[in-house]
Coordinates of N, CA, C and O and ligand atoms in Angstrom, one line a residue:
X67 N 50.3 38.7 17.3 CA 50.1 37.4 16.6 C 49.1 36.5 17.3 O 48.2 36.0 16.6
X68 N 49.1 36.4 18.6 CA 48.1 35.7 19.3 C 46.7 36.2 19.1 O 45.7 35.4 19.0
X69 N 46.6 37.5 19.1 CA 45.3 38.1 18.9 C 44.7 37.7 17.5 O 43.5 37.4 17.4
X70 N 45.5 37.7 16.5 CA 45.1 37.4 15.2 C 44.5 35.9 15.2 O 43.5 35.6 14.6
X71 N 45.3 35.1 15.8 CA 44.9 33.7 15.9 C 43.5 33.5 16.5 O 42.7 32.8 16.1
X72 N 43.4 34.2 17.6 CA 42.2 34.1 18.4 C 41.0 34.6 17.6 O 39.9 33.9 17.5
X73 N 41.2 35.7 16.9 CA 40.1 36.2 16.0 C 39.7 35.2 14.9 O 38.6 34.9 14.7
X74 N 40.8 34.6 14.3 CA 40.6 33.6 13.3 C 39.8 32.5 13.8 O 38.8 32.0 13.2
X75 N 40.2 32.0 15.0 CA 39.6 30.8 15.6 C 38.1 31.1 15.9 O 37.2 30.3 15.6
X76 N 37.8 32.4 16.4 CA 36.4 32.7 16.6 C 35.6 32.7 15.4 O 34.5 32.3 15.3
X77 N 36.2 33.3 14.3 CA 35.5 33.3 13.0 C 35.2 31.9 12.5 O 34.1 31.6 12.1
X78 N 36.1 31.0 12.7 CA 35.9 29.6 12.2 C 34.8 29.0 13.1 O 33.9 28.3 12.5
X79 N 34.8 29.2 14.4 CA 33.8 28.6 15.2 C 32.4 29.2 14.9 O 31.4 28.4 14.8
X80 N 32.4 30.5 14.6 CA 31.1 31.1 14.2 C 30.6 30.5 12.9 O 29.4 30.1 12.8
X81 N 31.5 30.3 12.0 CA 31.1 29.8 10.7 C 30.6 28.4 10.8 O 29.7 27.9 10.2
X82 N 31.2 27.6 11.7 CA 30.9 26.2 11.9 C 29.5 26.1 12.6 O 28.8 25.1 12.5
X83 N 29.2 27.1 13.5 CA 28.0 27.0 14.3 C 26.8 27.5 13.5 O 25.7 26.9 13.6
X84 N 26.9 28.5 12.7 CA 25.7 29.1 12.1 C 24.9 28.1 11.2 O 23.7 28.1 11.2
X85 N 25.5 27.3 10.3 CA 24.7 26.4 9.5 C 23.8 25.4 10.4 O 22.7 25.1 10.0
X86 N 24.4 25.1 11.5 CA 23.6 24.1 12.4 C 22.3 24.8 12.8 O 21.3 24.1 12.9
X87 N 22.3 26.0 13.1 CA 21.1 26.7 13.5 C 20.0 26.6 12.3 O 18.9 26.3 12.5
X88 N 20.5 26.9 11.1 CA 19.6 26.8 10.0 C 19.0 25.4 9.8 O 17.9 25.3 9.5
X89 N 19.9 24.4 10.0 CA 19.4 23.0 9.8 C 18.2 22.7 10.7 O 17.3 22.0 10.3
X90 N 18.3 23.1 12.0 CA 17.2 22.8 12.9 C 15.9 23.4 12.4 O 14.8 22.9 12.6
X91 N 16.1 24.6 11.8 CA 14.8 25.3 11.3 C 14.2 24.4 10.2 O 13.0 24.3 10.1
X92 N 15.1 23.9 9.3 CA 14.6 23.2 8.1 C 13.9 21.8 8.6 O 13.1 21.3 7.9
X93 N 14.4 21.3 9.7 CA 13.9 20.0 10.1 C 12.5 20.1 10.7 O 11.9 19.1 11.0
X94 N 12.1 21.3 11.0 CA 10.7 21.5 11.5 C 9.7 21.1 10.5 O 9.3 21.9 9.6
X95 N 9.2 19.9 10.6 CA 8.3 19.4 9.5 C 6.9 19.9 9.6 O 6.1 19.7 8.7
X96 N 6.6 20.6 10.7 CA 5.2 21.1 10.8 C 4.8 22.0 9.6 O 3.7 22.0 9.1
X97 N 5.8 22.9 9.2 CA 5.6 23.8 8.1 C 5.3 23.1 6.8 O 4.5 23.4 6.0
X98 N 6.0 21.9 6.7 CA 5.9 21.1 5.4 C 4.5 20.6 5.2 O 4.1 20.5 4.1
X99 N 3.8 20.3 6.3 CA 2.5 19.7 6.2 C 1.6 20.5 5.3 O 0.9 19.9 4.5
X100 N 1.6 21.8 5.5 CA 0.7 22.6 4.6 C 1.1 22.5 3.2 O 0.2 22.4 2.3
X101 N 2.4 22.5 2.9 CA 2.9 22.4 1.5 C 2.4 21.1 0.9 O 1.9 21.0 -0.2
X102 N 2.6 20.0 1.7 CA 2.3 18.7 1.2 C 0.8 18.6 0.7 O 0.5 18.1 -0.4
X103 N -0.1 19.1 1.5 CA -1.5 18.9 1.2 C -2.1 20.1 0.3 O -3.2 20.1 0.1
X104 N -1.2 21.0 -0.1 CA -1.7 21.9 -1.1 C -1.0 21.7 -2.4 O -1.1 22.5 -3.3
X105 N -0.3 20.6 -2.6 CA 0.4 20.3 -3.8 C -0.6 19.9 -4.9 O -1.7 19.4 -4.6
X106 N -0.2 20.0 -6.2 CA -1.0 19.6 -7.3 C -1.3 18.1 -7.2 O -2.4 17.7 -7.5
X107 N -0.3 17.3 -6.8 CA -0.5 15.9 -6.6 C -1.7 15.6 -5.7 O -2.5 14.6 -6.0
X108 N -1.8 16.4 -4.6 CA -2.9 16.1 -3.7 C -4.2 16.5 -4.3 O -5.2 15.8 -4.1
X109 N -4.3 17.5 -5.2 CA -5.5 17.8 -5.9 C -6.0 16.6 -6.7 O -7.1 16.3 -6.7
X110 N -5.0 16.0 -7.4 CA -5.4 14.8 -8.2 C -5.9 13.7 -7.3 O -6.9 13.1 -7.6
X111 N -5.2 13.5 -6.3 CA -5.5 12.4 -5.3 C -6.9 12.6 -4.8 O -7.7 11.7 -4.7
X112 N -7.3 13.9 -4.5 CA -8.6 14.3 -4.0 C -9.7 14.2 -5.0 O -10.8 13.7 -4.7
X113 N -9.4 14.6 -6.3 CA -10.4 14.6 -7.3 C -10.7 13.2 -7.9 O -11.7 13.0 -8.5
X114 N -9.7 12.3 -7.7 CA -10.0 11.0 -8.1 C -10.3 10.2 -6.8 O -10.2 10.7 -5.8
X115 N -10.8 9.0 -7.0 CA -11.4 8.4 -5.8 C -10.3 7.9 -4.8 O -10.7 7.4 -3.7
X116 N -9.1 8.1 -5.0 CA -8.0 7.6 -4.1 C -8.4 8.0 -2.7 O -8.3 7.2 -1.7
X117 N -8.9 9.2 -2.5 CA -9.1 9.8 -1.2 C -10.1 9.0 -0.4 O -10.1 8.8 0.8
X118 N -11.1 8.4 -1.1 CA -12.2 7.7 -0.4 C -11.7 6.3 0.2 O -12.2 5.8 1.1
X119 N -10.7 5.7 -0.4 CA -10.2 4.5 0.1 C -8.9 4.6 0.9 O -8.5 3.8 1.7
X120 N -8.1 5.7 0.7 CA -6.9 5.9 1.3 C -6.8 7.0 2.3 O -5.8 7.2 3.0
X121 N -8.0 7.7 2.5 CA -8.0 8.7 3.5 C -7.6 10.1 3.1 O -6.7 10.2 2.2
X122 N -8.1 11.2 3.7 CA -7.7 12.5 3.3 C -6.3 12.9 3.7 O -5.8 13.9 3.2
X123 N -5.7 12.2 4.6 CA -4.3 12.5 4.9 C -3.4 11.2 4.6 O -2.4 11.0 5.3
X124 N -3.8 10.4 3.7 CA -3.1 9.2 3.3 C -3.0 8.2 4.5 O -2.2 7.3 4.5
X125 N -3.9 8.4 5.5 CA -3.8 7.6 6.7 C -4.4 6.2 6.5 O -4.3 5.3 7.4
X126 N -5.1 6.0 5.4 CA -5.8 4.7 5.1 C -7.2 4.8 5.5 O -7.6 5.5 6.4
X127 N -8.1 4.0 4.9 CA -9.5 3.8 5.2 C -9.8 2.4 4.9 O -9.3 1.5 5.5
X128 N -10.6 2.2 3.8 CA -10.8 0.8 3.4 C -9.6 0.3 2.7 O -9.3 -0.9 2.6
X129 N -8.8 1.2 2.1 CA -7.5 0.8 1.6 C -6.4 1.1 2.6 O -6.6 1.7 3.6
X130 N -5.2 0.6 2.4 CA -4.1 0.8 3.3 C -3.6 2.2 3.3 O -3.8 2.9 2.4
X131 N -2.9 2.6 4.4 CA -2.3 4.0 4.5 C -1.2 4.1 3.4 O -0.6 3.1 3.1
X132 N -1.0 5.3 2.8 CA 0.0 5.4 1.8 C 1.1 6.3 2.3 O 1.9 6.9 1.5
X133 N 1.3 6.4 3.6 CA 2.4 7.2 4.1 C 3.6 6.2 4.2 O 3.5 5.1 4.6
X134 N 4.8 6.8 3.8 CA 6.1 6.0 3.9 C 5.9 4.6 3.2 O 6.4 3.6 3.8
X135 N 5.3 4.6 2.1 CA 5.2 3.3 1.4 C 6.6 3.1 0.7 O 7.2 4.0 0.3
X136 N 6.9 1.8 0.7 CA 8.2 1.4 0.2 C 8.1 1.0 -1.3 O 8.4 -0.1 -1.7
X137 N 7.7 1.9 -2.1 CA 7.5 1.6 -3.6 C 8.2 2.7 -4.4 O 8.2 3.8 -4.0
X138 N 8.7 2.3 -5.5 CA 9.3 3.3 -6.4 C 8.1 4.0 -7.2 O 7.0 3.5 -7.2
X139 N 8.5 5.1 -7.9 CA 7.5 5.8 -8.7 C 6.9 4.9 -9.7 O 5.7 4.9 -10.0
X140 N 7.7 4.0 -10.3 CA 7.2 3.1 -11.4 C 6.2 2.1 -10.8 O 5.2 1.8 -11.4
X141 N 6.5 1.6 -9.6 CA 5.6 0.6 -9.0 C 4.3 1.3 -8.6 O 3.2 0.7 -8.8
X142 N 4.3 2.5 -8.1 CA 3.1 3.2 -7.8 C 2.3 3.4 -9.1 O 1.1 3.2 -9.1
X143 N 2.9 3.8 -10.2 CA 2.3 4.0 -11.4 C 1.6 2.7 -11.9 O 0.4 2.8 -12.3
X144 N 2.3 1.6 -11.8 CA 1.7 0.3 -12.2 C 0.5 0.0 -11.4 O -0.5 -0.5 -12.0
X145 N 0.5 0.3 -10.1 CA -0.6 0.0 -9.3 C -1.8 0.9 -9.7 O -2.9 0.4 -9.8
X146 N -1.6 2.2 -10.0 CA -2.7 3.0 -10.4 C -3.3 2.5 -11.7 O -4.5 2.5 -11.9
X147 N -2.4 2.2 -12.6 CA -2.9 1.7 -14.0 C -3.6 0.4 -13.9 O -4.7 0.2 -14.5
X148 N -3.0 -0.6 -13.2 CA -3.5 -2.0 -13.2 C -4.4 -2.3 -12.0 O -5.0 -3.3 -12.0
X149 N -4.3 -1.5 -10.9 CA -4.9 -1.9 -9.7 C -4.1 -3.0 -9.0 O -3.1 -3.4 -9.6
X150 N -4.4 -3.3 -7.8 CA -3.7 -4.3 -7.0 C -4.6 -4.9 -6.0 O -5.4 -4.2 -5.4
X151 N -4.7 -6.2 -5.9 CA -5.6 -6.9 -4.9 C -7.0 -6.4 -5.1 O -7.6 -6.4 -6.1
X152 N -7.5 -5.8 -4.0 CA -8.9 -5.2 -4.0 C -9.0 -3.8 -4.6 O -10.1 -3.3 -4.7
X153 N -7.9 -3.3 -5.0 CA -7.9 -1.9 -5.6 C -8.2 -2.0 -7.1 O -7.4 -2.6 -7.8
X154 N -9.3 -1.3 -7.5 CA -9.5 -1.3 -9.0 C -8.6 -0.4 -9.7 O -8.1 0.5 -9.1
X155 N -8.3 -0.7 -11.0 CA -7.5 0.2 -11.8 C -8.1 1.6 -11.8 O -9.3 1.8 -11.8
X156 N -7.2 2.7 -11.8 CA -7.7 4.1 -11.8 C -7.4 4.7 -13.1 O -6.3 4.7 -13.5
X157 N -8.5 5.3 -13.7 CA -8.2 6.0 -15.0 C -7.9 7.4 -14.8 O -8.8 8.2 -14.3
X158 N -6.7 7.8 -15.1 CA -6.3 9.2 -15.0 C -5.6 9.6 -16.3 O -5.0 8.7 -16.9
X159 N -5.6 10.9 -16.6 CA -4.8 11.2 -17.8 C -3.4 11.3 -17.4 O -3.0 11.4 -16.2
X160 N -2.5 11.2 -18.4 CA -1.1 11.1 -18.2 C -0.5 12.2 -17.3 O 0.3 11.9 -16.4
X161 N -0.9 13.4 -17.5 CA -0.4 14.5 -16.8 C -0.8 14.4 -15.3 O 0.1 14.6 -14.4
X162 N -2.0 14.1 -15.0 CA -2.5 14.0 -13.6 C -1.7 12.8 -13.0 O -1.3 12.9 -11.8
X163 N -1.6 11.7 -13.7 CA -1.0 10.5 -13.1 C 0.5 10.8 -12.7 O 0.9 10.4 -11.7
X164 N 1.2 11.6 -13.6 CA 2.6 11.9 -13.3 C 2.7 12.8 -12.1 O 3.5 12.5 -11.2
X165 N 1.8 13.8 -11.9 CA 1.8 14.6 -10.8 C 1.5 13.8 -9.5 O 2.2 14.0 -8.5
X166 N 0.6 12.9 -9.6 CA 0.2 12.1 -8.5 C 1.3 11.2 -8.0 O 1.6 11.1 -6.9
X167 N 1.9 10.5 -9.0 CA 3.0 9.5 -8.7 C 4.1 10.3 -8.1 O 4.7 9.8 -7.1
X168 N 4.5 11.4 -8.6 CA 5.6 12.2 -8.1 C 5.3 12.6 -6.6 O 6.2 12.4 -5.8
X169 N 4.1 13.1 -6.4 CA 3.7 13.5 -5.1 C 3.7 12.4 -4.1 O 4.3 12.4 -3.0
X170 N 3.1 11.2 -4.5 CA 3.0 10.1 -3.6 C 4.4 9.5 -3.3 O 4.6 9.1 -2.1
X171 N 5.3 9.5 -4.2 CA 6.6 8.8 -4.0 C 7.4 9.7 -3.0 O 8.4 9.2 -2.5
X172 N 7.0 10.9 -2.8 CA 7.7 11.8 -1.9 C 7.2 11.7 -0.5 O 7.7 12.2 0.5
X173 N 6.0 11.0 -0.3 CA 5.4 10.9 1.0 C 6.2 9.9 1.9 O 6.6 8.9 1.4
Ligands
LIG681 C1 -11.9 1.3 -4.1 C2 -10.9 1.6 -3.2 C3 -9.6 2.2 -3.7 C4 -9.4 3.3 -4.5 C5 -10.5 4.1 -5.2 C6 -8.0 3.4 -4.6 N1 -7.3 2.5 -3.9 FE1 -5.3 2.2 -3.7 N2 -5.6 0.5 -2.7 C7 -6.8 0.0 -2.3 C8 -6.6 -1.3 -1.6 C9 -7.7 -2.1 -1.0 C10 -5.2 -1.5 -1.7 C11 -4.5 -2.8 -1.1 C12 -4.6 -3.8 -2.2 C13 -4.0 -5.1 -1.7 O1 -2.8 -5.2 -1.4 O2 -4.8 -6.1 -1.7 C14 -4.6 -0.4 -2.3 C15 -3.2 -0.3 -2.5 C16 -2.7 0.9 -3.1 C17 -1.2 1.1 -3.2 C18 -0.1 0.1 -2.7 C19 0.1 0.3 -1.2 C20 1.2 -0.6 -0.7 O3 1.7 -0.2 0.4 O4 1.6 -1.5 -1.3 C21 -1.0 2.3 -3.7 C22 0.3 3.0 -4.0 C23 -2.3 2.8 -4.0 N3 -3.3 2.0 -3.6 C24 -2.6 4.1 -4.6 C25 -3.8 4.6 -5.0 C26 -4.0 5.8 -5.8 C27 -2.9 6.7 -6.2 C28 -5.4 5.9 -6.0 C29 -6.1 6.9 -6.8 C30 -5.6 7.1 -8.2 C31 -6.0 4.7 -5.4 N4 -5.0 3.9 -4.8 C32 -7.4 4.4 -5.4 C33 -8.1 0.6 -2.5 C34 -8.3 1.7 -3.3

């Protein structure tokens, strides 16, 4: 009886431990970096003039950095369409704009 309990306990512990190992692997954001900058949204960002004012890694240049911006997808879209402050409105076709907004709001 005791042996069975011990084996059960070990199995439970093993099961509880293994997902943790997987999580630490997923948290390694270095791998993500490549994915982020090979995304369709980044292509749009690069091919339109965003990159010249906001930097090749969204770090900012003459425009502010676009990393961790506190804006919803709708707000970002409005900014692209209407411009904001010193940023002129950007003309993109709908498909490109959707990809770009989606990509940016995930940064
Ligand atoms: C001519 C330079 C220029 C270009 C081109 C440009 N921006 Fe901007 N952008 C700016 C400036 C300057 C601001 C800050 C405006 C202000 O607040 O006065 C800004 C602000 C923003 C903001 C708001 C940031 C915040 O934290 O509130 C977003 C989002 C943004 N730009 C996205 C884009 C995207 C996407 C593109 C390309 C489609 C783009 N910008 C092209 C200069 C530019």
